[in-house]
mmCIF file of C-alpha atoms and ligand atoms in Angstrom:
data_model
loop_
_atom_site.group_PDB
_atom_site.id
_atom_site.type_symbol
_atom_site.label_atom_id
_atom_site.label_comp_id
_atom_site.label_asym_id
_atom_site.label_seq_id
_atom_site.Cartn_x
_atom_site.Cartn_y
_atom_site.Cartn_z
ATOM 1 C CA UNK A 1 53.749 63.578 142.230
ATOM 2 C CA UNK A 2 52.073 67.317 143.105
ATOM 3 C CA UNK A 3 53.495 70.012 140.838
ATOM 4 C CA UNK A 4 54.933 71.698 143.216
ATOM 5 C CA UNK A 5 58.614 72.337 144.191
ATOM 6 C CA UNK A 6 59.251 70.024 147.376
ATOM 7 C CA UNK A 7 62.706 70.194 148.747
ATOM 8 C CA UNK A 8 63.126 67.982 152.077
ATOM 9 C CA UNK A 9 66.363 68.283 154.354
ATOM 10 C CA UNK A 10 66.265 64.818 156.509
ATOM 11 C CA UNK A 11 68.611 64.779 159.306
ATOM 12 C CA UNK A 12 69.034 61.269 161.016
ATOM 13 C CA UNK A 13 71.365 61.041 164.223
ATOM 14 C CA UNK A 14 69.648 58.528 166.078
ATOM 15 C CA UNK A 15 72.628 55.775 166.620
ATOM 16 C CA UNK A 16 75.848 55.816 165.853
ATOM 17 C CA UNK A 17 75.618 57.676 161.663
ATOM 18 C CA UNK A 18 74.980 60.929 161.350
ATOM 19 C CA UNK A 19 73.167 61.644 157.876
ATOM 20 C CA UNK A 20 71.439 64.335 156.125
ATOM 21 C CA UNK A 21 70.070 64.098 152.911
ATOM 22 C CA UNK A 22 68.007 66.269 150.382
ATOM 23 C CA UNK A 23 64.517 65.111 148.418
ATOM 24 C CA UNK A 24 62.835 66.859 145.499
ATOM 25 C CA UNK A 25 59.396 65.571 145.025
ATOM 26 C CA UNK A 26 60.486 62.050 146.433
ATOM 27 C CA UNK A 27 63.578 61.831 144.592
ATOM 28 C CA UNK A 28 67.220 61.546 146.332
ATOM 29 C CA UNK A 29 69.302 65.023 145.330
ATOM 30 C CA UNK A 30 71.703 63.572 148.076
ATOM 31 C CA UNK A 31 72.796 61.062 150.658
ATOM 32 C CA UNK A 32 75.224 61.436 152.867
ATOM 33 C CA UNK A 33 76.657 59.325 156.121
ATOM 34 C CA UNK A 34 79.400 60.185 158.215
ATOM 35 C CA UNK A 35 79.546 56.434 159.880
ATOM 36 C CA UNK A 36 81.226 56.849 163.241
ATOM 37 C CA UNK A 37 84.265 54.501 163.428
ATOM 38 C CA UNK A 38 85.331 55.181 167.053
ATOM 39 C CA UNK A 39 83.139 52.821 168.374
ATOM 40 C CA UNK A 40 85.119 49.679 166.569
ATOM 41 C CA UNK A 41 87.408 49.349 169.126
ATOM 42 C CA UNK A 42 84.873 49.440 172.166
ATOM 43 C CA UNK A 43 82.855 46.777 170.129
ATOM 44 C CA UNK A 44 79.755 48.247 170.399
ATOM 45 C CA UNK A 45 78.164 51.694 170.710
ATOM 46 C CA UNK A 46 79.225 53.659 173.094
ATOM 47 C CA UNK A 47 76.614 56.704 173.712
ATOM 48 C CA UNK A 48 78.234 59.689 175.127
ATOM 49 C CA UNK A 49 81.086 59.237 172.103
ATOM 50 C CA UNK A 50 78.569 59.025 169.961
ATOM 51 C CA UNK A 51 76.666 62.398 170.681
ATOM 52 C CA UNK A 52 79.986 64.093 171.122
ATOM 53 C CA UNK A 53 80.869 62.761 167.253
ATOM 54 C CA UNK A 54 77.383 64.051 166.422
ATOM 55 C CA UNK A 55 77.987 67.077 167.439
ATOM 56 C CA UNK A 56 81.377 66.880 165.419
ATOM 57 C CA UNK A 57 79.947 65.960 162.150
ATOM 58 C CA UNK A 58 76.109 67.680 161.775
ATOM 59 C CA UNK A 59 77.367 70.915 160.387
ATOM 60 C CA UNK A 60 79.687 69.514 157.848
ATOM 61 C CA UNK A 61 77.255 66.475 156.947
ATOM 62 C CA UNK A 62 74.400 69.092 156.277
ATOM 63 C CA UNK A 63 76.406 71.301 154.622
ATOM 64 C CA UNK A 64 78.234 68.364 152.671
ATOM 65 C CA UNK A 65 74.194 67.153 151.470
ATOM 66 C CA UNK A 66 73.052 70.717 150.070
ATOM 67 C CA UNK A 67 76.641 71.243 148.185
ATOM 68 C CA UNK A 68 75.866 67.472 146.909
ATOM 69 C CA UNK A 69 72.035 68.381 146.274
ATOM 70 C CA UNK A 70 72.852 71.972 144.301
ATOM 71 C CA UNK A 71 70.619 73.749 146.147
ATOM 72 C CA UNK A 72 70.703 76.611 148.425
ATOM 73 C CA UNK A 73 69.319 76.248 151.945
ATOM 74 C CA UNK A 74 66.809 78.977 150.974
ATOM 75 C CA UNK A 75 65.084 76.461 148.835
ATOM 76 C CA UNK A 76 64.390 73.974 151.186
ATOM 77 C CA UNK A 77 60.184 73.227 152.054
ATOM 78 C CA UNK A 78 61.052 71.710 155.201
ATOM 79 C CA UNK A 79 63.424 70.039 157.631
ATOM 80 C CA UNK A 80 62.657 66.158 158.649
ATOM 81 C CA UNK A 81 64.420 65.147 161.583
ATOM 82 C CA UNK A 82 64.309 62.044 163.562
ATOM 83 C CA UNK A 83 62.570 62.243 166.990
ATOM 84 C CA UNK A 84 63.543 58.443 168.196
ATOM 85 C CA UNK A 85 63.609 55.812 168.809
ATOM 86 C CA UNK A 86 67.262 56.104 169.573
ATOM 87 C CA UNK A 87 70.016 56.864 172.160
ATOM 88 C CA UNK A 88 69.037 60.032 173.733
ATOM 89 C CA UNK A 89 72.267 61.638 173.763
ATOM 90 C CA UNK A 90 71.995 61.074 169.711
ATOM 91 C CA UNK A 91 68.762 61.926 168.949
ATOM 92 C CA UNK A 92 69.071 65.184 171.088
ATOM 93 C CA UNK A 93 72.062 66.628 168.358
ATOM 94 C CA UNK A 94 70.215 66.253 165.176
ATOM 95 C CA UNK A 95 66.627 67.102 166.928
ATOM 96 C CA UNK A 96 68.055 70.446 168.308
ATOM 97 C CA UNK A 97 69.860 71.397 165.481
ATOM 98 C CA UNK A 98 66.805 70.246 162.766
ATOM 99 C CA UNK A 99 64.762 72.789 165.299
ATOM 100 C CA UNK A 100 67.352 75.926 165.105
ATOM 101 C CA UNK A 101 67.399 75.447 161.413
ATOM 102 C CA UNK A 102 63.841 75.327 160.636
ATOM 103 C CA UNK A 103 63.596 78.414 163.066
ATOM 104 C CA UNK A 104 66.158 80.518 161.344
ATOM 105 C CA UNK A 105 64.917 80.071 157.646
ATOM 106 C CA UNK A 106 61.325 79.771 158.683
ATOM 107 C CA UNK A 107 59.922 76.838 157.008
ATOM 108 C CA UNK A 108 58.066 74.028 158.725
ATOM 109 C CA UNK A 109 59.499 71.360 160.895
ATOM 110 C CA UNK A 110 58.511 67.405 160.532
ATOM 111 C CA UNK A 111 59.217 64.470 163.654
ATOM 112 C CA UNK A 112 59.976 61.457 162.072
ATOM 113 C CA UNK A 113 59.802 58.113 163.598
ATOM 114 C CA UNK A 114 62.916 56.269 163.026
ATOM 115 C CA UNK A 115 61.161 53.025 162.514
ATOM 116 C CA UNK A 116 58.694 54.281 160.161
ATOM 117 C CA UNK A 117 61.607 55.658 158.440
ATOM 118 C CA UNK A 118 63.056 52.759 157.420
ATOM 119 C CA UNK A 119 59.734 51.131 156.437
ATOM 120 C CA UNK A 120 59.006 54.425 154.387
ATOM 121 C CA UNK A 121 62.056 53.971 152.476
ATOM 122 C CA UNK A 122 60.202 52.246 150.039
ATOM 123 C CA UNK A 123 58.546 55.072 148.525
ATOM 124 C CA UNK A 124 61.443 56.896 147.730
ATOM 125 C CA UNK A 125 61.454 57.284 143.608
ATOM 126 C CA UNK A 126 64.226 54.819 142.272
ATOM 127 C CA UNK A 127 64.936 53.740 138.630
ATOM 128 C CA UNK A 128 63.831 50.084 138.745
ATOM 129 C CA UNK A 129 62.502 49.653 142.199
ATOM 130 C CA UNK A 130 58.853 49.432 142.374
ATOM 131 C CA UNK A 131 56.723 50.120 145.773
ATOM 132 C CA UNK A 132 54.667 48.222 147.769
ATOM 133 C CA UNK A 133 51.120 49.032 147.799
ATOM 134 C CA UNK A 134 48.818 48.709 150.947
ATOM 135 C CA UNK A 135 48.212 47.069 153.084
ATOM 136 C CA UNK A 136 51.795 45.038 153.315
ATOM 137 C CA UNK A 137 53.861 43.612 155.656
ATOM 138 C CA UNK A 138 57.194 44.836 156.747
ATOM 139 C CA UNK A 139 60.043 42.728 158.332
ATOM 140 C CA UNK A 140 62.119 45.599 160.181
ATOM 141 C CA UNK A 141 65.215 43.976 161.074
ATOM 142 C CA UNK A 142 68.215 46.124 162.723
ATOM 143 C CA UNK A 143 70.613 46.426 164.931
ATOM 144 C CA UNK A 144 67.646 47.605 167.729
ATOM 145 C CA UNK A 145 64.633 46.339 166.421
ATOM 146 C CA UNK A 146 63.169 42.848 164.968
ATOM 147 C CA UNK A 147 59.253 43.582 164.180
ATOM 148 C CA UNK A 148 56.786 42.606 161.878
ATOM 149 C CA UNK A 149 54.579 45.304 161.095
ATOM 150 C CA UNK A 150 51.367 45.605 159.341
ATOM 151 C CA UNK A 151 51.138 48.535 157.122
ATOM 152 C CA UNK A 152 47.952 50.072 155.913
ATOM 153 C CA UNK A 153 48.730 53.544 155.015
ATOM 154 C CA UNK A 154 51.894 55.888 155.031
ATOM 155 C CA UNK A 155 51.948 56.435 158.882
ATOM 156 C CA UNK A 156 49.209 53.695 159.932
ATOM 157 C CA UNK A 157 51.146 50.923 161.384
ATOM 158 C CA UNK A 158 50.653 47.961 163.528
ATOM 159 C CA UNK A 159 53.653 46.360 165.157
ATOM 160 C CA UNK A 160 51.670 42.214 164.664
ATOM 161 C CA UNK A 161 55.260 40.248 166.111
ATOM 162 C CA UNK A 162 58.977 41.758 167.660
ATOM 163 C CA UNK A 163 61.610 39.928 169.441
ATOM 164 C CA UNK A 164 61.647 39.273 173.085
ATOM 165 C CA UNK A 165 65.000 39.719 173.887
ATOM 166 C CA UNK A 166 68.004 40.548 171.293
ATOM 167 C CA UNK A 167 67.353 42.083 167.874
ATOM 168 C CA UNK A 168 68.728 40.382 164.991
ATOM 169 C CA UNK A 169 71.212 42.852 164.173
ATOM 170 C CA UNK A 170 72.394 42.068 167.861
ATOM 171 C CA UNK A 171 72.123 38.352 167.316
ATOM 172 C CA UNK A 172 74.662 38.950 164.479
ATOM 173 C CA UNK A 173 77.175 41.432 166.091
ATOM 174 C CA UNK A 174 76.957 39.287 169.306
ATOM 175 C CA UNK A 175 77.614 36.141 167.265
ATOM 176 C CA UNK A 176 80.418 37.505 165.134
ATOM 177 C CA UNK A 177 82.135 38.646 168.431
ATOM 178 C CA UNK A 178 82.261 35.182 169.771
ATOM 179 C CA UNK A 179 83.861 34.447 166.557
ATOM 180 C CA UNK A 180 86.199 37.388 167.316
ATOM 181 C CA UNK A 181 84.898 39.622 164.444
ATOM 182 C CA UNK A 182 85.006 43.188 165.169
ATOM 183 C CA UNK A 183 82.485 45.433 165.824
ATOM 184 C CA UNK A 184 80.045 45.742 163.898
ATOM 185 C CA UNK A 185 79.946 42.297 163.262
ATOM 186 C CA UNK A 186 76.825 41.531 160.659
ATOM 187 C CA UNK A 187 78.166 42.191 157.036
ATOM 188 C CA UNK A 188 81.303 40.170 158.198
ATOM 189 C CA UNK A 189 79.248 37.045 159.381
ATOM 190 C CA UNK A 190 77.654 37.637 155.793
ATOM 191 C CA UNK A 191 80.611 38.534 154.007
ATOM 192 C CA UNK A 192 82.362 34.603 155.064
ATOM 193 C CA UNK A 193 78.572 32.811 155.478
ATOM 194 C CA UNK A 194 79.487 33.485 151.203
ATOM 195 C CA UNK A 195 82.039 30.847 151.398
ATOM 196 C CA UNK A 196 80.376 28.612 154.309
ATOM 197 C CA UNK A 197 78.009 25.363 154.168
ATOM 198 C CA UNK A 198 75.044 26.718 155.771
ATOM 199 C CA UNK A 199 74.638 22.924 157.039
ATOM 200 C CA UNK A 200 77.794 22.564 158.873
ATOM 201 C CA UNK A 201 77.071 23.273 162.084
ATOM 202 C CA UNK A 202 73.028 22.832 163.153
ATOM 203 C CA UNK A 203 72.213 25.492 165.402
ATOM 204 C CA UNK A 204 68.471 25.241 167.450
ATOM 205 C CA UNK A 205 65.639 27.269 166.710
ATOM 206 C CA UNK A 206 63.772 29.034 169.833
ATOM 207 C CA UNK A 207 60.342 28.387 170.572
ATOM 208 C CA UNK A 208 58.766 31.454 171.214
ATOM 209 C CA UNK A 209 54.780 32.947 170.982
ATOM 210 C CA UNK A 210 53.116 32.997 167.521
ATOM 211 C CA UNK A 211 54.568 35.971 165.885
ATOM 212 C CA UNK A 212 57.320 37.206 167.669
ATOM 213 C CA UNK A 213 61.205 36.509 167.587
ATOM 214 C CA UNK A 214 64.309 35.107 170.488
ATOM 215 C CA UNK A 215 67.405 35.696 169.919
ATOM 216 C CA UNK A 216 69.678 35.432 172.867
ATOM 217 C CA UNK A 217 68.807 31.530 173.161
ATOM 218 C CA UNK A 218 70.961 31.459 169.494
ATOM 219 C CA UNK A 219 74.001 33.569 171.260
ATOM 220 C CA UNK A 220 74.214 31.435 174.404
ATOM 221 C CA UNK A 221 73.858 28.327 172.408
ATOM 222 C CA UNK A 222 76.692 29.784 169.452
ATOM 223 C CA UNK A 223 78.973 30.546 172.672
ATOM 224 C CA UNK A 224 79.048 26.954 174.492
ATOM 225 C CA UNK A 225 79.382 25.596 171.070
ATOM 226 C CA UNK A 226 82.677 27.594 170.537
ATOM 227 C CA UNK A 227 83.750 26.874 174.042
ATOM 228 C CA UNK A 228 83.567 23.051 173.339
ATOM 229 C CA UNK A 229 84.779 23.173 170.199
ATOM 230 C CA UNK A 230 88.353 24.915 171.183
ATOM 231 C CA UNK A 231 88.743 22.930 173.838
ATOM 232 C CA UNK A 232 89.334 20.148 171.559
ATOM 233 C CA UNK A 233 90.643 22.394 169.080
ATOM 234 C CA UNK A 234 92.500 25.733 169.565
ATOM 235 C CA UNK A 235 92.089 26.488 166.141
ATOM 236 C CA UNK A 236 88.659 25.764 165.235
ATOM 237 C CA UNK A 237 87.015 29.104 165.017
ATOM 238 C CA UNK A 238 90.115 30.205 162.580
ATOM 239 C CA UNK A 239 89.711 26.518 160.652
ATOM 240 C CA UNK A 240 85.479 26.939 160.438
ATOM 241 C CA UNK A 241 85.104 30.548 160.027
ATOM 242 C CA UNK A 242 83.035 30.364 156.640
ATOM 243 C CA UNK A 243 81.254 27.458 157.382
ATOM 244 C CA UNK A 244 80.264 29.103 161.119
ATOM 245 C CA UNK A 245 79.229 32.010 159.790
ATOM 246 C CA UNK A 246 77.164 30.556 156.914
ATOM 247 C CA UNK A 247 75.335 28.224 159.562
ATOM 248 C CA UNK A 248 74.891 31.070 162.351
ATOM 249 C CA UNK A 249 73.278 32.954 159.082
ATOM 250 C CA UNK A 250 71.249 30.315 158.006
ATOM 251 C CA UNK A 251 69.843 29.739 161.747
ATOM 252 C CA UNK A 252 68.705 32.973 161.831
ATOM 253 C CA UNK A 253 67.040 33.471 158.224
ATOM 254 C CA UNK A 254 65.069 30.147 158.997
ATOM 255 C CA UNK A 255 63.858 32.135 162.194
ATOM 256 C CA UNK A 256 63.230 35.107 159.830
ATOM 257 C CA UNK A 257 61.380 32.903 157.489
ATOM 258 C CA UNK A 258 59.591 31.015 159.734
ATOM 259 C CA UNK A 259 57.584 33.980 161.452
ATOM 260 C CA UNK A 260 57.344 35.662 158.402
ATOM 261 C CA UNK A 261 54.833 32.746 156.725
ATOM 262 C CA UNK A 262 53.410 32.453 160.070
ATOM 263 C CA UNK A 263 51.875 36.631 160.148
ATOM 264 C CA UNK A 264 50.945 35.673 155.767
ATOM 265 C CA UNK A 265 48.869 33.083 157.106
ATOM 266 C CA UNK A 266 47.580 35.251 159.738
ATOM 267 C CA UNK A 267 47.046 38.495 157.700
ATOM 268 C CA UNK A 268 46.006 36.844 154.585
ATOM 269 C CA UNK A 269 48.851 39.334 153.461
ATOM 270 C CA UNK A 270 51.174 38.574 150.455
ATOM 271 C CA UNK A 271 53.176 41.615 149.707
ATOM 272 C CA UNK A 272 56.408 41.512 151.827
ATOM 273 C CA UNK A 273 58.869 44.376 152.436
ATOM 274 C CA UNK A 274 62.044 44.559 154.036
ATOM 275 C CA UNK A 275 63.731 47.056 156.084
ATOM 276 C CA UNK A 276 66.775 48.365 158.589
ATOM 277 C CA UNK A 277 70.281 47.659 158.737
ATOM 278 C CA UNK A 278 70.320 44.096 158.437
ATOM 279 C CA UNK A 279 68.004 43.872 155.293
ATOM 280 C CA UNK A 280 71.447 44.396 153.681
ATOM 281 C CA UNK A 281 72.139 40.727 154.364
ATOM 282 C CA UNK A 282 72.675 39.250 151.006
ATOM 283 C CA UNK A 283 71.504 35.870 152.457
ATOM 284 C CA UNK A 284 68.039 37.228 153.429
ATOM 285 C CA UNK A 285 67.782 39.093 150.555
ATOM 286 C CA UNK A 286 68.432 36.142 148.433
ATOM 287 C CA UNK A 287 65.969 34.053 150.428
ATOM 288 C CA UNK A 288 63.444 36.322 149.604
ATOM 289 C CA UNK A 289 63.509 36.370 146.423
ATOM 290 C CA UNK A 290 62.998 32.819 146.084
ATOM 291 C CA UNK A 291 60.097 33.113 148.357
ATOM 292 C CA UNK A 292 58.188 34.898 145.217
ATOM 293 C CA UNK A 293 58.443 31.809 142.997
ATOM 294 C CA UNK A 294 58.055 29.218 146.241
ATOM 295 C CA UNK A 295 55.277 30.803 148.272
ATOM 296 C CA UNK A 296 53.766 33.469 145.300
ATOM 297 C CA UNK A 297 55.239 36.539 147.535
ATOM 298 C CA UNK A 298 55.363 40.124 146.073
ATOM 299 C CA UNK A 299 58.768 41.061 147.591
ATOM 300 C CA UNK A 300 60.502 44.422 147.820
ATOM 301 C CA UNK A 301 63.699 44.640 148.895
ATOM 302 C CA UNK A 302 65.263 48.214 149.283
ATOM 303 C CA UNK A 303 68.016 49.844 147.578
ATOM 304 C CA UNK A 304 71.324 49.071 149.509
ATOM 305 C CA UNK A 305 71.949 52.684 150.776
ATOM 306 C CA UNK A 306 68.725 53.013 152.420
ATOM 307 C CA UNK A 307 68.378 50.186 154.759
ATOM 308 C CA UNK A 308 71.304 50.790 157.688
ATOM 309 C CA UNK A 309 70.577 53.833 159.019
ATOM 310 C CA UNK A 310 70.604 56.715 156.632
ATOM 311 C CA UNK A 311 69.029 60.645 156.316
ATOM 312 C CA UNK A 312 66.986 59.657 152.459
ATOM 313 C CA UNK A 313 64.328 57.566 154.159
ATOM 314 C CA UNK A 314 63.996 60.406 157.165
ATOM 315 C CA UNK A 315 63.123 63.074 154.172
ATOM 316 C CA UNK A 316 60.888 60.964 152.436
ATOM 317 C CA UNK A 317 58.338 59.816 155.910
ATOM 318 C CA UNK A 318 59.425 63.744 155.868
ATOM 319 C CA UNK A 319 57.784 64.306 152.317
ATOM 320 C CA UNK A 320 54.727 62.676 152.825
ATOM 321 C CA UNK A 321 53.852 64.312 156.652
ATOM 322 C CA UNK A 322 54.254 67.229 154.775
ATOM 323 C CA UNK A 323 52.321 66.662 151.958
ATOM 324 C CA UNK A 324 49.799 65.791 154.786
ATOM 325 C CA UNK A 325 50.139 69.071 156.568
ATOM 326 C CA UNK A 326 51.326 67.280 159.696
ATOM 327 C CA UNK A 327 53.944 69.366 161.112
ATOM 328 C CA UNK A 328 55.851 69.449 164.218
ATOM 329 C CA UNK A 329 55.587 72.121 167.144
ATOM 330 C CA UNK A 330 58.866 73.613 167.695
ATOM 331 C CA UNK A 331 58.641 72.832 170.961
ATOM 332 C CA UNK A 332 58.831 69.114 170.165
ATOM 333 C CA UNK A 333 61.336 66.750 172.198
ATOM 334 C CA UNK A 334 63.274 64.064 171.058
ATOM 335 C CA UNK A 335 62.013 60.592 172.913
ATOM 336 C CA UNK A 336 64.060 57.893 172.955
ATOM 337 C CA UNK A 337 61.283 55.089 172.708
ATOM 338 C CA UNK A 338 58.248 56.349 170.662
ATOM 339 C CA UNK A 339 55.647 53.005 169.883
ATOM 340 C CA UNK A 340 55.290 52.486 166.068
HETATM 341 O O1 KG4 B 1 69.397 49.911 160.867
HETATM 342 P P1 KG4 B 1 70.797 49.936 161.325
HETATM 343 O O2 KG4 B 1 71.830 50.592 160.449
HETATM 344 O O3 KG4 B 1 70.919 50.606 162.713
HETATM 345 C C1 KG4 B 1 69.954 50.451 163.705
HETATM 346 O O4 KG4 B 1 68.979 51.240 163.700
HETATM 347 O O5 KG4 B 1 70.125 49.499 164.489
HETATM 348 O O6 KG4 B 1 71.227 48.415 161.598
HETATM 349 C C2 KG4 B 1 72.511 48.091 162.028
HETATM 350 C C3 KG4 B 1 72.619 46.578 162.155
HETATM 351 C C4 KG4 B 1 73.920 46.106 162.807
HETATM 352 O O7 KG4 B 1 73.596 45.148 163.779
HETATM 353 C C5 KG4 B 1 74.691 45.487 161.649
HETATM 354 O O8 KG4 B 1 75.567 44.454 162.036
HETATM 355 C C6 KG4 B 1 73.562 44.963 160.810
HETATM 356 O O9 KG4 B 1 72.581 45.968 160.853
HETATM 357 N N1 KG4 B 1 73.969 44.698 159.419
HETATM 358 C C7 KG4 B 1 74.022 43.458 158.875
HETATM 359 C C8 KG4 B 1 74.473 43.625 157.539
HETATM 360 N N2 KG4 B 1 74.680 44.956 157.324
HETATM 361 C C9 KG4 B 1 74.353 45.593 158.473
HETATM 362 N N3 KG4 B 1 73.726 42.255 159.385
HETATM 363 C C10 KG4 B 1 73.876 41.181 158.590
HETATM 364 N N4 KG4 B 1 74.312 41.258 157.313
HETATM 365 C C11 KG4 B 1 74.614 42.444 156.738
HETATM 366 N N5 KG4 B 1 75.036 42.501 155.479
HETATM 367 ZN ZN1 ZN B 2 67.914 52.039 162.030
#
């Protein structure tokens, strides 16, 4: 770590959290979310609520992360804000207020790609959690994005495999809503798959190109099942709940899994990381870690708070485009789809 003084604000409002969060020298002063729960009972996003809650809850979230950090906004090095991919609505709130800040206490402004973000938030500084070195691969799996993504350097990325359709975070909310799980659906699926027989119920796998990932084929398929299945009998989603869940889980980790030895093959590439919302999933996180005994992986697996959407892993791509130099223009835009 340089021996200077490096205090990053990150501000992430790309979705449906707003969070801002404060770095010294790569280590977490403060983290905070302000998850917006309006959208439960639409069950899904809903865009224009969420830039209006944005708007709501970016003075008191920034405000909330210095008080929590115990430092003055004098002290900051920089702002970090992410520039997309996102809703645009979203992105807009955080990008225009990251720029107005930045302007006002004169310090240097740094775009962050969301995606990179959550791949980056491996190299924050944690107690016990090492980092990956390069090159690795990185399984980003959220609630917009399935990829895997070659990583040779900090902000040198190569997008090798992505879904054609759903993302897996989708393939979970969708599934938990046929289920009649509210919104969002994928820590419930993984709260009950606990409980389940990941065997119950056989789901198919797609067949898709080499590296990348199908997920609707899974939803459709989960749907008729259900269909059938109460026909017969009324109760059966109530009466299989667990052991749905656990096989709709374990469908979709052998996908995962499957693609995931497929690009180690392909990249000669052994060092495996993680990332977005759904690398909370204690199932895949489990499955992992067995991978290092059963295939002789190097697996990192984030720290819980930083893999759904959060501000820590915004200010730490943040830290290390600054450490680079690489600042934004202030007359930068947010964009809601920006390539990896
Ligand atoms: O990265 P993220 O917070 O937001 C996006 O950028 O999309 O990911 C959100 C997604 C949602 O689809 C949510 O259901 C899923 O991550 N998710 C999970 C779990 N926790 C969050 N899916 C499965 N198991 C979990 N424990
Ligand atoms: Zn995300």
């Amino acid at each position: 770590m340089p021996a200077q003084n490096i205090y990053i604000l990150g501000i992430e409002s790309s979705c449906d959290d707003t969070a801002a969060a404060v770095l010294h020298n790569g280590r977490i002063l403060s983290n905070v979310v302000a998850t917006q729960e309006i959208h439960q009972k639409y069950g899904g996003v809903v865009p224009e609520l969420a830039s209006r809650a944005h708007q709501q809850n970016i003075v008191p979230v920034i405000h909330e992360a210095l008080k929590q950090a115990g430092i003055d906004k004098k002290q900051l090095s920089a702002i970090a804000f992410t520039r997309g991919p996102g809703l645009m609505g979203s992105l807009l709130v955080g990008t225009s207020f990251a720029k107005s800040m930045a302007l006002a206490l004169d310090i240097p402004l740094l775009d962050i790609n969301h995606m990179q973000a959550h791949i980056l938030a491996h190299f924050i500084e944690e107690e016990g959690f090492q980092k990956p070195q390069f090159p690795f691969l990185a399984l980003t799996i959220s609630g917009g994005h399935t990829q895997i993504v070659k990583v040779s350097d900090y902000f040198e990325m190569e997008v090798i495999g992505q879904t054609i359709d759903d993302a897996v975070g989708e393939a979970f909310d969708k599934s938990a809503k046929i289920l009649g799980l509210p919104y969002p659906g994928g820590p419930l699926v993984d709260k009950y798959a606990q409980q389940g027989d990941p065997k119950a119920f056989p789901f198919p796998k797609p067949k898709v190109g080499h590296l990348d990932f199908s997920f609707s084929g899974l939803k459709t398929s989960i749907l008729y099942f259900v269909q059938k299945q109460v026909k017969e009998n009324p109760d059966f989603v109530q009466e299989n709940l667990e052991d749905m869940c656990a096989s709709i889980q374990a469908t979709i980790i052998n996908i995962l899994m499957d693609k995931l030895k497929k690009a180690v093959k392909h990249t000669g590439i052994k060092q495996i990381a993680i990332a977005g919302g759904v690398s909370a999933n204690s199932g895949i996180r489990k499955t992992l870690k067995e991978a290092e005994h059963k295939y002789q992986w190097k697996t990192f697996v984030p720290k819980f708070e930083y893999t759904t959407d959060n501000a820590a892993m915004i200010a730490i791509a943040g830290h290390y485009k600054f450490l680079k130099g690489d600042f934004a223009d202030m007359g930068v835009t947010a964009k809601a789809r920006i390539p990896m």
